[in-house]
Amino acid sequence: MELIIQQIINIDNCAESYRKDTKRLLNEKEKELEDEINELWMHWYSEKKVISTDTLKRMEEEGEEMAKKIRAEGEQKLSIIKNEFNNRKMIIVDEVVSRITKLNT
């Protein structure tokens, strides 16, 4: 029984470590996407010298569309990472149940 408890604690510690690593990775990816958006904006505006009001309005609209596209791609990537995390979490739970079942038989 003590061995079962220790194995459950070990698996729980592994799952917690994986959760923290995944959360850190999600935060890093989100920061990378924010940095990429900011860099694109700065590059885009630094190339423009003297511009008309119509051109500025068009640039703002194009920039908003670009930002929406980048944000959507980022959200899609984050969704994939979150789904992978949830799938791995279920694998860990299945492994715990399997080990407990084997130990009880």
Tab-separated table of C-alpha atoms in Angstrom, residues 6-84:
chain	number	residue	atom	x	y	z
A	6	GLN	CA	4.527	6.623	-3.313
A	7	GLN	CA	3.882	5.828	-6.991
A	8	ILE	CA	0.779	8.033	-6.991
A	9	ILE	CA	2.778	10.851	-5.384
A	10	ASN	CA	5.553	10.415	-7.981
A	11	ILE	CA	3.080	10.477	-10.870
A	12	ASP	CA	1.296	13.474	-9.359
A	13	ASN	CA	4.631	15.301	-9.038
A	14	CYS	CA	5.426	14.498	-12.683
A	15	ALA	CA	2.000	15.767	-13.766
A	16	GLU	CA	2.446	18.981	-11.743
A	17	SER	CA	5.898	19.525	-13.222
A	18	TYR	CA	4.521	18.969	-16.728
A	19	ARG	CA	1.642	21.391	-16.017
A	20	LYS	CA	4.071	24.080	-14.862
A	21	ASP	CA	6.325	23.529	-17.880
A	22	THR	CA	3.344	23.705	-20.228
A	23	LYS	CA	2.067	26.896	-18.583
A	24	ARG	CA	5.551	28.428	-18.862
A	25	LEU	CA	5.690	27.414	-22.538
A	26	LEU	CA	2.259	28.949	-23.199
A	27	ASN	CA	3.365	32.209	-21.557
A	28	GLU	CA	6.602	32.231	-23.582
A	29	LYS	CA	4.718	31.624	-26.856
A	30	GLU	CA	2.220	34.364	-26.032
A	31	LYS	CA	5.089	36.789	-25.263
A	32	GLU	CA	6.838	35.811	-28.522
A	33	LEU	CA	3.652	36.559	-30.486
A	34	GLU	CA	3.219	39.931	-28.755
A	35	ASP	CA	6.858	40.791	-29.495
A	36	GLU	CA	6.406	39.743	-33.127
A	37	ILE	CA	3.326	41.961	-33.484
A	38	ASN	CA	5.136	44.929	-31.910
A	39	GLU	CA	8.180	44.391	-34.124
A	40	LEU	CA	6.024	44.272	-37.262
A	41	TRP	CA	4.273	47.495	-36.286
A	42	MET	CA	7.547	49.293	-35.530
A	43	HIS	CA	9.127	48.097	-38.788
A	44	TRP	CA	6.044	49.034	-40.742
A	45	TYR	CA	5.834	52.562	-39.335
A	46	SER	CA	9.587	53.184	-39.443
A	47	GLU	CA	9.566	52.723	-43.231
A	48	LYS	CA	6.900	55.385	-43.704
A	49	LYS	CA	8.227	58.962	-43.826
A	50	VAL	CA	5.648	61.549	-44.921
A	51	ILE	CA	2.200	60.148	-45.492
A	52	SER	CA	-1.213	61.519	-46.343
A	53	THR	CA	-4.284	61.096	-44.159
A	54	ASP	CA	-5.790	58.630	-46.647
A	55	THR	CA	-2.581	56.613	-46.712
A	56	LEU	CA	-2.409	56.626	-42.910
A	57	LYS	CA	-6.020	55.430	-42.684
A	58	ARG	CA	-5.327	52.646	-45.206
A	59	MET	CA	-2.166	51.642	-43.305
A	60	GLU	CA	-4.092	51.492	-40.038
A	61	GLU	CA	-6.748	49.282	-41.628
A	62	GLU	CA	-4.098	47.002	-43.156
A	63	GLY	CA	-2.250	46.903	-39.841
A	64	GLU	CA	-5.399	45.968	-37.963
A	65	GLU	CA	-6.053	43.152	-40.443
A	66	MET	CA	-2.455	41.961	-40.104
A	67	ALA	CA	-2.682	42.067	-36.304
A	68	LYS	CA	-5.976	40.127	-36.385
A	69	LYS	CA	-4.406	37.494	-38.636
A	70	ILE	CA	-1.312	37.129	-36.429
A	71	ARG	CA	-3.468	37.005	-33.299
A	72	ALA	CA	-5.724	34.327	-34.835
A	73	GLU	CA	-2.689	32.236	-35.800
A	74	GLY	CA	-1.311	32.634	-32.279
A	75	GLU	CA	-4.609	31.620	-30.703
A	76	GLN	CA	-4.739	28.579	-32.980
A	77	LYS	CA	-1.198	27.570	-31.940
A	78	LEU	CA	-2.068	28.076	-28.253
A	79	SER	CA	-5.208	25.975	-28.700
A	80	ILE	CA	-3.139	23.154	-30.204
A	81	ILE	CA	-0.672	23.312	-27.295
A	82	LYS	CA	-3.524	23.323	-24.745
A	83	ASN	CA	-5.167	20.315	-26.440
A	84	GLU	CA	-1.857	18.468	-26.420
